[in-house]
Amino acid sequence: MAKLILFNKPFGVLPQFTDRGSETKRPTLSDYIDMGGVYPAGRLDRDSEGLMVLTDDGKLQARISDPKYKLPKSYLVQVEGDIEDKSLAMLRQGVKLKDGLTRPAKAERIADPEVWLRDPPIRVRKNVPDCWIKLTISEGRNRQVRRMTAAVGNPTLRLIRWSIGDWAVADLLPGQWQAVE
């Protein structure tokens, strides 16, 4: 039976088990996960937080991370500015990026979610408001969510991957993981 792990990756942690080529040691998955033989199904940038799925099953890993399977990935995104309806509509239609048009996303403004505090906290600007959106995409280009929000005029301040398919990070604090049966 395949091993499957849900991990709440903290901000600043590399989404891999080793850190090669850095003069200073940076935290990696091996600082949190002591189970051998599992590998990330997809990536989550060092400056992003939230759900990572790890498995020892190559076929499952491909089904989770390969865009051709269109597995939805939902993010809670704190953006700079007070996002307008037209910007949400653009996200829903697909946004033109340098590497092409994104698939249509589900996008909605949400109330400030009850999530853990980030360490370090985001930079707050007194004269610039911010708000939260929930964005669900079915592809996974490099830094896609950040590029999408910037393209509509609302740069990302904080990015939390909340779910992948039916798996969610809801009950895990940063740095915690659980095996799924």
Coordinates of N, CA and C in Angstrom, one line a residue:
M1 N 0.8 -1.2 0.0 CA 0.0 0.0 0.0 C 0.9 1.3 0.0
A2 N 0.5 2.2 -0.8 CA 1.3 3.4 -0.9 C 1.3 4.3 0.3
K3 N 2.4 4.9 0.6 CA 2.5 5.9 1.7 C 2.0 7.2 1.2
L4 N 1.2 7.9 2.0 CA 0.8 9.3 1.6 C 0.8 10.2 2.8
I5 N 1.5 11.3 2.7 CA 1.7 12.2 3.8 C 1.2 13.6 3.4
L6 N 0.4 14.2 4.3 CA 0.0 15.6 4.2 C 0.9 16.4 5.1
F7 N 1.5 17.4 4.6 CA 2.5 18.3 5.4 C 2.1 19.7 5.2
N8 N 2.1 20.4 6.4 CA 1.9 21.9 6.3 C 3.2 22.6 6.3
K9 N 3.7 22.9 5.1 CA 5.0 23.5 5.0 C 5.0 24.9 5.5
P10 N 5.9 25.2 6.5 CA 6.0 26.6 6.9 C 6.7 27.5 5.9
F11 N 6.5 28.8 6.1 CA 7.2 29.8 5.3 C 8.7 29.6 5.4
G12 N 9.4 29.8 4.4 CA 10.9 29.7 4.4 C 11.5 28.3 4.3
V13 N 10.7 27.3 4.2 CA 11.2 25.9 4.1 C 11.3 25.5 2.7
L14 N 12.4 25.0 2.3 CA 12.6 24.5 0.9 C 11.7 23.3 0.7
P15 N 11.1 23.1 -0.5 CA 10.2 22.0 -0.7 C 10.9 20.8 -1.2
Q16 N 12.0 20.5 -0.6 CA 12.9 19.3 -0.9 C 13.6 18.8 0.3
F17 N 14.2 17.7 0.2 CA 14.8 17.1 1.4 C 16.3 17.5 1.7
T18 N 16.9 18.1 0.7 CA 18.3 18.5 0.8 C 18.4 20.0 0.3
D19 N 19.5 20.6 0.8 CA 19.8 22.0 0.4 C 21.2 22.0 -0.1
R20 N 21.3 21.9 -1.4 CA 22.7 21.9 -2.1 C 23.0 23.3 -2.7
G21 N 24.2 23.7 -2.6 CA 24.7 24.9 -3.2 C 24.4 26.2 -2.5
S22 N 24.0 26.1 -1.2 CA 23.8 27.3 -0.4 C 24.9 27.4 0.6
E23 N 25.4 28.6 0.8 CA 26.5 28.8 1.8 C 25.9 28.7 3.2
T24 N 24.7 29.1 3.4 CA 24.1 29.0 4.7 C 23.0 27.9 4.7
K25 N 22.9 27.1 5.7 CA 21.9 26.0 5.7 C 20.5 26.6 5.8
R26 N 19.6 26.2 4.9 CA 18.2 26.6 5.0 C 17.4 25.4 5.4
P27 N 16.2 25.6 6.0 CA 15.4 24.5 6.4 C 14.8 23.8 5.2
T28 N 14.7 22.5 5.3 CA 14.2 21.6 4.2 C 13.2 20.7 4.8
L29 N 12.6 19.9 4.0 CA 11.6 18.9 4.4 C 12.2 17.9 5.5
S30 N 13.5 17.6 5.3 CA 14.1 16.7 6.2 C 14.2 17.2 7.7
D31 N 14.0 18.5 7.9 CA 13.9 19.0 9.2 C 12.6 18.7 9.9
Y32 N 11.6 18.3 9.1 CA 10.3 18.0 9.7 C 9.8 16.6 9.5
I33 N 10.2 16.0 8.4 CA 9.6 14.7 8.0 C 10.7 13.6 8.2
D34 N 10.5 12.7 9.1 CA 11.5 11.6 9.3 C 11.1 10.3 8.7
M35 N 10.2 10.3 7.7 CA 9.8 9.0 7.1 C 10.6 9.0 5.7
G36 N 11.3 7.9 5.5 CA 12.1 7.8 4.3 C 11.3 7.2 3.2
G37 N 11.8 7.5 1.9 CA 11.1 6.9 0.8 C 10.0 7.7 0.2
V38 N 9.6 8.8 0.8 CA 8.5 9.6 0.2 C 9.1 10.8 -0.5
Y39 N 8.4 11.3 -1.5 CA 8.8 12.4 -2.3 C 7.7 13.4 -2.5
P40 N 7.9 14.7 -2.7 CA 6.9 15.6 -2.9 C 6.2 15.4 -4.2
A41 N 4.9 15.5 -4.2 CA 4.1 15.5 -5.4 C 3.8 16.9 -5.8
G42 N 4.7 17.5 -6.5 CA 4.6 19.0 -6.8 C 5.5 19.8 -5.9
R43 N 5.5 21.1 -6.2 CA 6.3 21.9 -5.4 C 5.5 23.0 -4.7
L44 N 6.1 23.7 -3.8 CA 5.5 24.9 -3.2 C 6.7 25.8 -2.8
D45 N 6.7 26.9 -3.4 CA 7.9 27.8 -3.3 C 8.3 28.1 -1.8
R46 N 9.5 28.4 -1.6 CA 10.0 28.6 -0.3 C 9.3 29.7 0.4
D47 N 8.8 30.7 -0.3 CA 8.1 31.8 0.3 C 6.6 31.6 0.4
S48 N 6.1 30.4 0.1 CA 4.7 30.0 0.2 C 4.6 29.1 1.4
E49 N 3.4 28.9 1.9 CA 3.1 28.1 3.0 C 2.0 27.1 2.6
G50 N 1.7 26.1 3.5 CA 0.6 25.3 3.3 C 0.8 23.9 2.9
L51 N -0.2 23.3 2.3 CA -0.2 21.8 2.0 C 0.8 21.4 0.9
M52 N 1.5 20.4 1.3 CA 2.3 19.6 0.4 C 1.9 18.1 0.6
V53 N 1.8 17.4 -0.5 CA 1.5 16.0 -0.4 C 2.8 15.2 -0.8
L54 N 3.1 14.3 0.0 CA 4.3 13.4 -0.3 C 3.9 12.0 -0.4
T55 N 4.5 11.2 -1.3 CA 4.1 9.8 -1.5 C 5.3 9.0 -1.9
D56 N 5.2 7.7 -1.8 CA 6.3 6.8 -2.3 C 5.8 6.1 -3.6
D57 N 4.6 6.5 -4.1 CA 4.0 5.9 -5.3 C 4.2 6.9 -6.5
G58 N 5.0 6.5 -7.4 CA 5.3 7.3 -8.6 C 4.1 7.6 -9.4
K59 N 3.2 6.7 -9.6 CA 2.0 6.9 -10.4 C 1.1 7.9 -9.7
L60 N 0.9 7.8 -8.4 CA 0.1 8.7 -7.6 C 0.8 10.1 -7.6
Q61 N 2.1 10.1 -7.5 CA 2.8 11.4 -7.5 C 2.5 12.1 -8.9
A62 N 2.5 11.4 -10.0 CA 2.2 12.0 -11.3 C 0.8 12.5 -11.4
R63 N -0.1 11.7 -10.9 CA -1.6 12.1 -10.9 C -1.8 13.4 -10.1
I64 N -1.1 13.5 -9.0 CA -1.3 14.7 -8.2 C -0.6 16.0 -8.9
S65 N 0.6 15.8 -9.4 CA 1.3 17.0 -9.9 C 1.2 17.3 -11.4
D66 N 0.8 16.3 -12.2 CA 0.7 16.5 -13.6 C -0.6 17.3 -14.0
P67 N -0.4 18.5 -14.7 CA -1.5 19.3 -15.1 C -2.6 18.6 -15.9
K68 N -2.2 17.6 -16.7 CA -3.1 16.9 -17.5 C -4.3 16.2 -16.7
Y69 N -4.1 16.0 -15.5 CA -5.1 15.4 -14.6 C -6.1 16.4 -14.0
K70 N -5.7 17.7 -14.1 CA -6.5 18.9 -13.7 C -7.0 18.8 -12.3
L71 N -6.1 18.2 -11.4 CA -6.5 18.2 -10.0 C -6.5 19.6 -9.4
P72 N -7.6 20.0 -8.8 CA -7.7 21.4 -8.3 C -6.9 21.6 -7.1
K73 N -6.2 22.8 -7.1 CA -5.4 23.2 -6.0 C -6.0 24.6 -5.5
S74 N -6.4 24.6 -4.3 CA -6.9 25.9 -3.7 C -6.0 26.6 -2.8
Y75 N -6.0 27.9 -3.0 CA -5.0 28.8 -2.2 C -5.8 29.9 -1.5
L76 N -5.4 30.2 -0.3 CA -5.8 31.4 0.4 C -4.7 32.4 0.1
V77 N -5.1 33.6 -0.5 CA -4.1 34.5 -1.0 C -4.4 35.9 -0.4
Q78 N -3.4 36.4 0.3 CA -3.6 37.8 0.8 C -2.9 38.7 -0.2
V79 N -3.7 39.6 -0.8 CA -3.2 40.4 -1.9 C -3.1 41.9 -1.4
E80 N -2.3 42.6 -2.1 CA -2.2 44.1 -1.9 C -3.3 44.8 -2.6
G81 N -3.9 45.7 -1.9 CA -5.0 46.5 -2.5 C -6.4 45.8 -2.2
D82 N -7.4 46.5 -2.5 CA -8.8 46.1 -2.4 C -9.2 45.5 -3.7
I83 N -9.1 44.2 -3.9 CA -9.4 43.6 -5.2 C -10.8 43.9 -5.7
E84 N -10.8 44.3 -7.0 CA -12.1 44.7 -7.6 C -12.7 43.5 -8.3
D85 N -14.0 43.6 -8.5 CA -14.8 42.5 -9.2 C -14.2 42.2 -10.6
K86 N -13.8 43.3 -11.3 CA -13.2 43.1 -12.6 C -11.9 42.3 -12.6
S87 N -11.2 42.4 -11.5 CA -9.9 41.6 -11.4 C -10.3 40.2 -11.1
L88 N -11.3 39.9 -10.3 CA -11.7 38.6 -10.0 C -12.3 37.9 -11.3
A89 N -13.0 38.7 -12.1 CA -13.5 38.2 -13.3 C -12.4 37.8 -14.3
M90 N -11.3 38.6 -14.3 CA -10.1 38.3 -15.1 C -9.5 37.0 -14.7
L91 N -9.4 36.7 -13.4 CA -8.8 35.5 -12.9 C -9.7 34.3 -13.3
R92 N -11.0 34.5 -13.3 CA -12.0 33.5 -13.6 C -11.9 33.1 -15.1
Q93 N -11.6 34.1 -15.9 CA -11.5 33.8 -17.4 C -10.2 33.3 -17.8
G94 N -9.1 33.5 -17.0 CA -7.8 33.1 -17.4 C -7.0 34.4 -17.6
V95 N -5.8 34.4 -17.2 CA -4.9 35.6 -17.3 C -3.8 35.4 -18.2
K96 N -3.5 36.4 -19.0 CA -2.4 36.2 -20.0 C -1.1 36.5 -19.2
L97 N -0.2 35.5 -19.2 CA 1.1 35.6 -18.6 C 2.2 35.5 -19.7
K98 N 3.4 35.7 -19.4 CA 4.5 35.6 -20.4 C 4.5 34.2 -21.0
D99 N 4.2 33.2 -20.3 CA 4.2 31.8 -20.9 C 2.8 31.4 -21.3
G100 N 1.9 32.3 -21.6 CA 0.6 32.0 -22.2 C -0.5 32.2 -21.3
L101 N -1.7 32.0 -21.8 CA -3.0 32.2 -21.0 C -3.1 31.1 -20.0
T102 N -3.5 31.4 -18.8 CA -3.8 30.4 -17.8 C -5.2 29.8 -18.0
R103 N -5.4 28.6 -17.5 CA -6.7 28.1 -17.5 C -7.6 29.0 -16.6
P104 N -8.9 29.0 -16.8 CA -9.8 29.7 -16.0 C -9.7 29.2 -14.5
A105 N -9.7 30.1 -13.6 CA -9.6 29.8 -12.2 C -11.0 30.1 -11.5
K106 N -11.2 29.5 -10.3 CA -12.3 29.9 -9.4 C -11.7 30.9 -8.5
A107 N -12.3 32.1 -8.5 CA -11.8 33.2 -7.7 C -12.9 33.9 -6.9
E108 N -12.7 34.1 -5.6 CA -13.7 34.8 -4.9 C -13.0 35.6 -3.7
R109 N -13.5 36.7 -3.4 CA -13.0 37.4 -2.2 C -13.6 36.7 -1.0
I110 N -12.8 36.6 0.1 CA -13.2 36.0 1.3 C -12.9 36.9 2.5
A111 N -13.5 36.6 3.6 CA -13.2 37.3 4.8 C -11.8 36.9 5.3
D112 N -11.2 37.7 6.1 CA -9.9 37.3 6.6 C -10.0 35.9 7.3
P113 N -9.2 34.9 6.8 CA -9.4 33.5 7.3 C -8.7 33.4 8.7
E114 N -9.2 32.4 9.4 CA -8.5 32.1 10.7 C -7.4 31.2 10.4
V115 N -6.2 31.7 10.2 CA -5.1 30.9 9.9 C -3.9 31.2 10.9
W116 N -2.9 30.4 11.0 CA -1.8 30.6 11.9 C -1.1 31.9 11.5
L117 N -0.3 32.5 12.5 CA 0.5 33.6 12.2 C 1.7 33.2 11.4
R118 N 2.1 34.1 10.5 CA 3.3 33.8 9.7 C 4.5 34.3 10.4
D119 N 5.6 33.6 10.4 CA 6.9 34.1 10.9 C 8.0 34.0 9.8
P120 N 8.4 35.2 9.4 CA 8.1 36.6 9.9 C 6.8 37.0 9.2
P121 N 6.1 38.0 9.9 CA 4.9 38.5 9.4 C 5.1 39.2 8.0
I122 N 4.0 39.4 7.3 CA 4.1 40.1 6.0 C 4.4 41.6 6.3
R123 N 4.9 42.3 5.3 CA 5.2 43.7 5.4 C 3.8 44.4 5.3
V124 N 3.5 45.2 6.3 CA 2.2 46.0 6.2 C 2.5 47.4 5.9
R125 N 1.7 47.9 4.9 CA 1.9 49.4 4.5 C 0.6 50.1 5.0
K126 N 0.8 51.1 5.8 CA -0.3 51.9 6.5 C -1.3 52.4 5.5
N127 N -0.8 52.9 4.3 CA -1.6 53.6 3.4 C -2.1 52.7 2.2
V128 N -1.8 51.4 2.3 CA -2.2 50.5 1.2 C -3.0 49.3 1.9
P129 N -4.3 49.2 1.5 CA -5.1 48.1 2.1 C -4.7 46.8 1.5
D130 N -5.2 45.7 2.2 CA -5.0 44.4 1.6 C -6.3 43.6 1.9
C131 N -6.4 42.5 1.2 CA -7.6 41.6 1.4 C -7.2 40.2 1.0
W132 N -8.1 39.3 1.3 CA -7.9 37.9 1.0 C -8.8 37.4 -0.1
I133 N -8.3 36.5 -0.9 CA -9.1 35.8 -1.9 C -8.8 34.3 -1.8
K134 N -9.8 33.5 -2.3 CA -9.6 32.1 -2.5 C -9.5 31.9 -4.0
L135 N -8.4 31.2 -4.4 CA -8.2 31.0 -5.8 C -7.9 29.5 -6.0
T136 N -8.7 28.9 -6.9 CA -8.5 27.5 -7.2 C -8.1 27.4 -8.7
I137 N -7.0 26.7 -8.9 CA -6.4 26.5 -10.2 C -6.3 25.0 -10.5
S138 N -6.2 24.7 -11.8 CA -6.0 23.2 -12.1 C -4.7 23.0 -12.9
E139 N -3.8 23.9 -12.8 CA -2.5 23.7 -13.4 C -1.5 24.2 -12.4
G140 N -0.2 24.1 -12.7 CA 0.8 24.4 -11.7 C 2.1 25.0 -12.3
R141 N 1.9 26.1 -13.0 CA 3.1 26.7 -13.6 C 4.0 27.4 -12.4
N142 N 5.2 27.6 -12.8 CA 6.1 28.2 -11.8 C 5.6 29.6 -11.3
R143 N 5.4 29.6 -10.0 CA 4.9 30.8 -9.3 C 3.6 31.4 -9.9
Q144 N 2.8 30.5 -10.4 CA 1.6 30.9 -11.1 C 0.6 31.8 -10.4
V145 N 0.3 31.5 -9.1 CA -0.7 32.3 -8.4 C -0.1 33.7 -8.2
R146 N 1.1 33.8 -7.8 CA 1.7 35.1 -7.6 C 1.7 35.9 -8.9
R147 N 2.0 35.3 -10.0 CA 2.0 36.0 -11.3 C 0.6 36.4 -11.7
M148 N -0.4 35.5 -11.4 CA -1.8 35.8 -11.8 C -2.3 37.0 -11.0
T149 N -2.0 37.1 -9.7 CA -2.6 38.2 -8.9 C -1.8 39.5 -9.3
A150 N -0.5 39.4 -9.6 CA 0.2 40.6 -10.0 C -0.3 41.1 -11.4
A151 N -0.7 40.2 -12.3 CA -1.2 40.5 -13.6 C -2.5 41.3 -13.5
V152 N -3.3 41.1 -12.5 CA -4.6 41.8 -12.3 C -4.4 43.0 -11.4
G153 N -3.2 43.3 -11.0 CA -2.9 44.6 -10.3 C -3.0 44.4 -8.7
N154 N -3.0 43.2 -8.3 CA -3.0 42.9 -6.8 C -1.9 41.9 -6.4
P155 N -0.7 42.4 -6.2 CA 0.4 41.5 -5.9 C 0.1 40.7 -4.6
T156 N 0.7 39.5 -4.6 CA 0.5 38.6 -3.5 C 1.4 39.0 -2.3
L157 N 0.8 39.1 -1.1 CA 1.6 39.3 0.1 C 1.8 38.0 0.9
R158 N 0.8 37.2 0.9 CA 0.9 35.9 1.6 C 0.2 34.8 0.8
L159 N 0.8 33.6 0.7 CA 0.2 32.6 -0.1 C 0.2 31.3 0.6
I160 N -1.0 30.7 0.9 CA -1.2 29.5 1.6 C -1.9 28.5 0.7
R161 N -1.3 27.4 0.4 CA -2.0 26.3 -0.4 C -2.9 25.6 0.7
W162 N -4.2 25.7 0.5 CA -5.1 25.1 1.4 C -5.5 23.7 1.1
S163 N -5.6 23.4 -0.2 CA -6.0 22.0 -0.5 C -5.5 21.6 -1.9
I164 N -5.4 20.3 -2.1 CA -5.1 19.7 -3.3 C -6.1 18.5 -3.5
G165 N -7.0 18.6 -4.5 CA -8.1 17.7 -4.6 C -8.9 17.6 -3.3
D166 N -9.0 16.4 -2.8 CA -9.8 16.2 -1.5 C -9.0 16.4 -0.3
W167 N -7.7 16.6 -0.4 CA -6.8 16.7 0.8 C -6.7 18.2 1.2
A168 N -6.8 18.5 2.5 CA -6.7 19.9 3.0 C -5.7 19.9 4.2
V169 N -5.2 21.1 4.4 CA -4.3 21.3 5.5 C -5.0 21.8 6.8
A170 N -6.3 21.8 6.8 CA -7.1 22.5 7.8 C -6.7 22.2 9.2
D171 N -6.4 20.9 9.6 CA -6.1 20.6 11.0 C -4.6 20.5 11.3
L172 N -3.7 20.9 10.4 CA -2.3 20.8 10.6 C -1.7 22.2 10.8
L173 N -0.9 22.3 11.9 CA -0.2 23.6 12.1 C 1.1 23.5 11.3
P174 N 1.7 24.7 11.0 CA 2.9 24.7 10.3 C 4.0 23.8 10.9
G175 N 4.6 22.9 10.0 CA 5.6 22.0 10.4 C 5.0 20.6 10.8
Q176 N 3.7 20.5 10.9 CA 3.1 19.2 11.3 C 2.8 18.4 10.0
W177 N 2.8 17.1 10.1 CA 2.4 16.2 9.0 C 1.6 15.1 9.6
Q178 N 0.9 14.4 8.7 CA 0.1 13.2 9.1 C 0.1 12.3 7.9
A179 N 0.1 11.0 8.3 CA 0.0 9.9 7.3 C -1.5 9.7 7.0
V180 N -1.8 9.5 5.7 CA -3.2 9.3 5.4 C -3.3 7.8 5.1
E181 N -4.3 7.2 5.6 CA -4.6 5.7 5.4 C -5.4 5.5 4.2

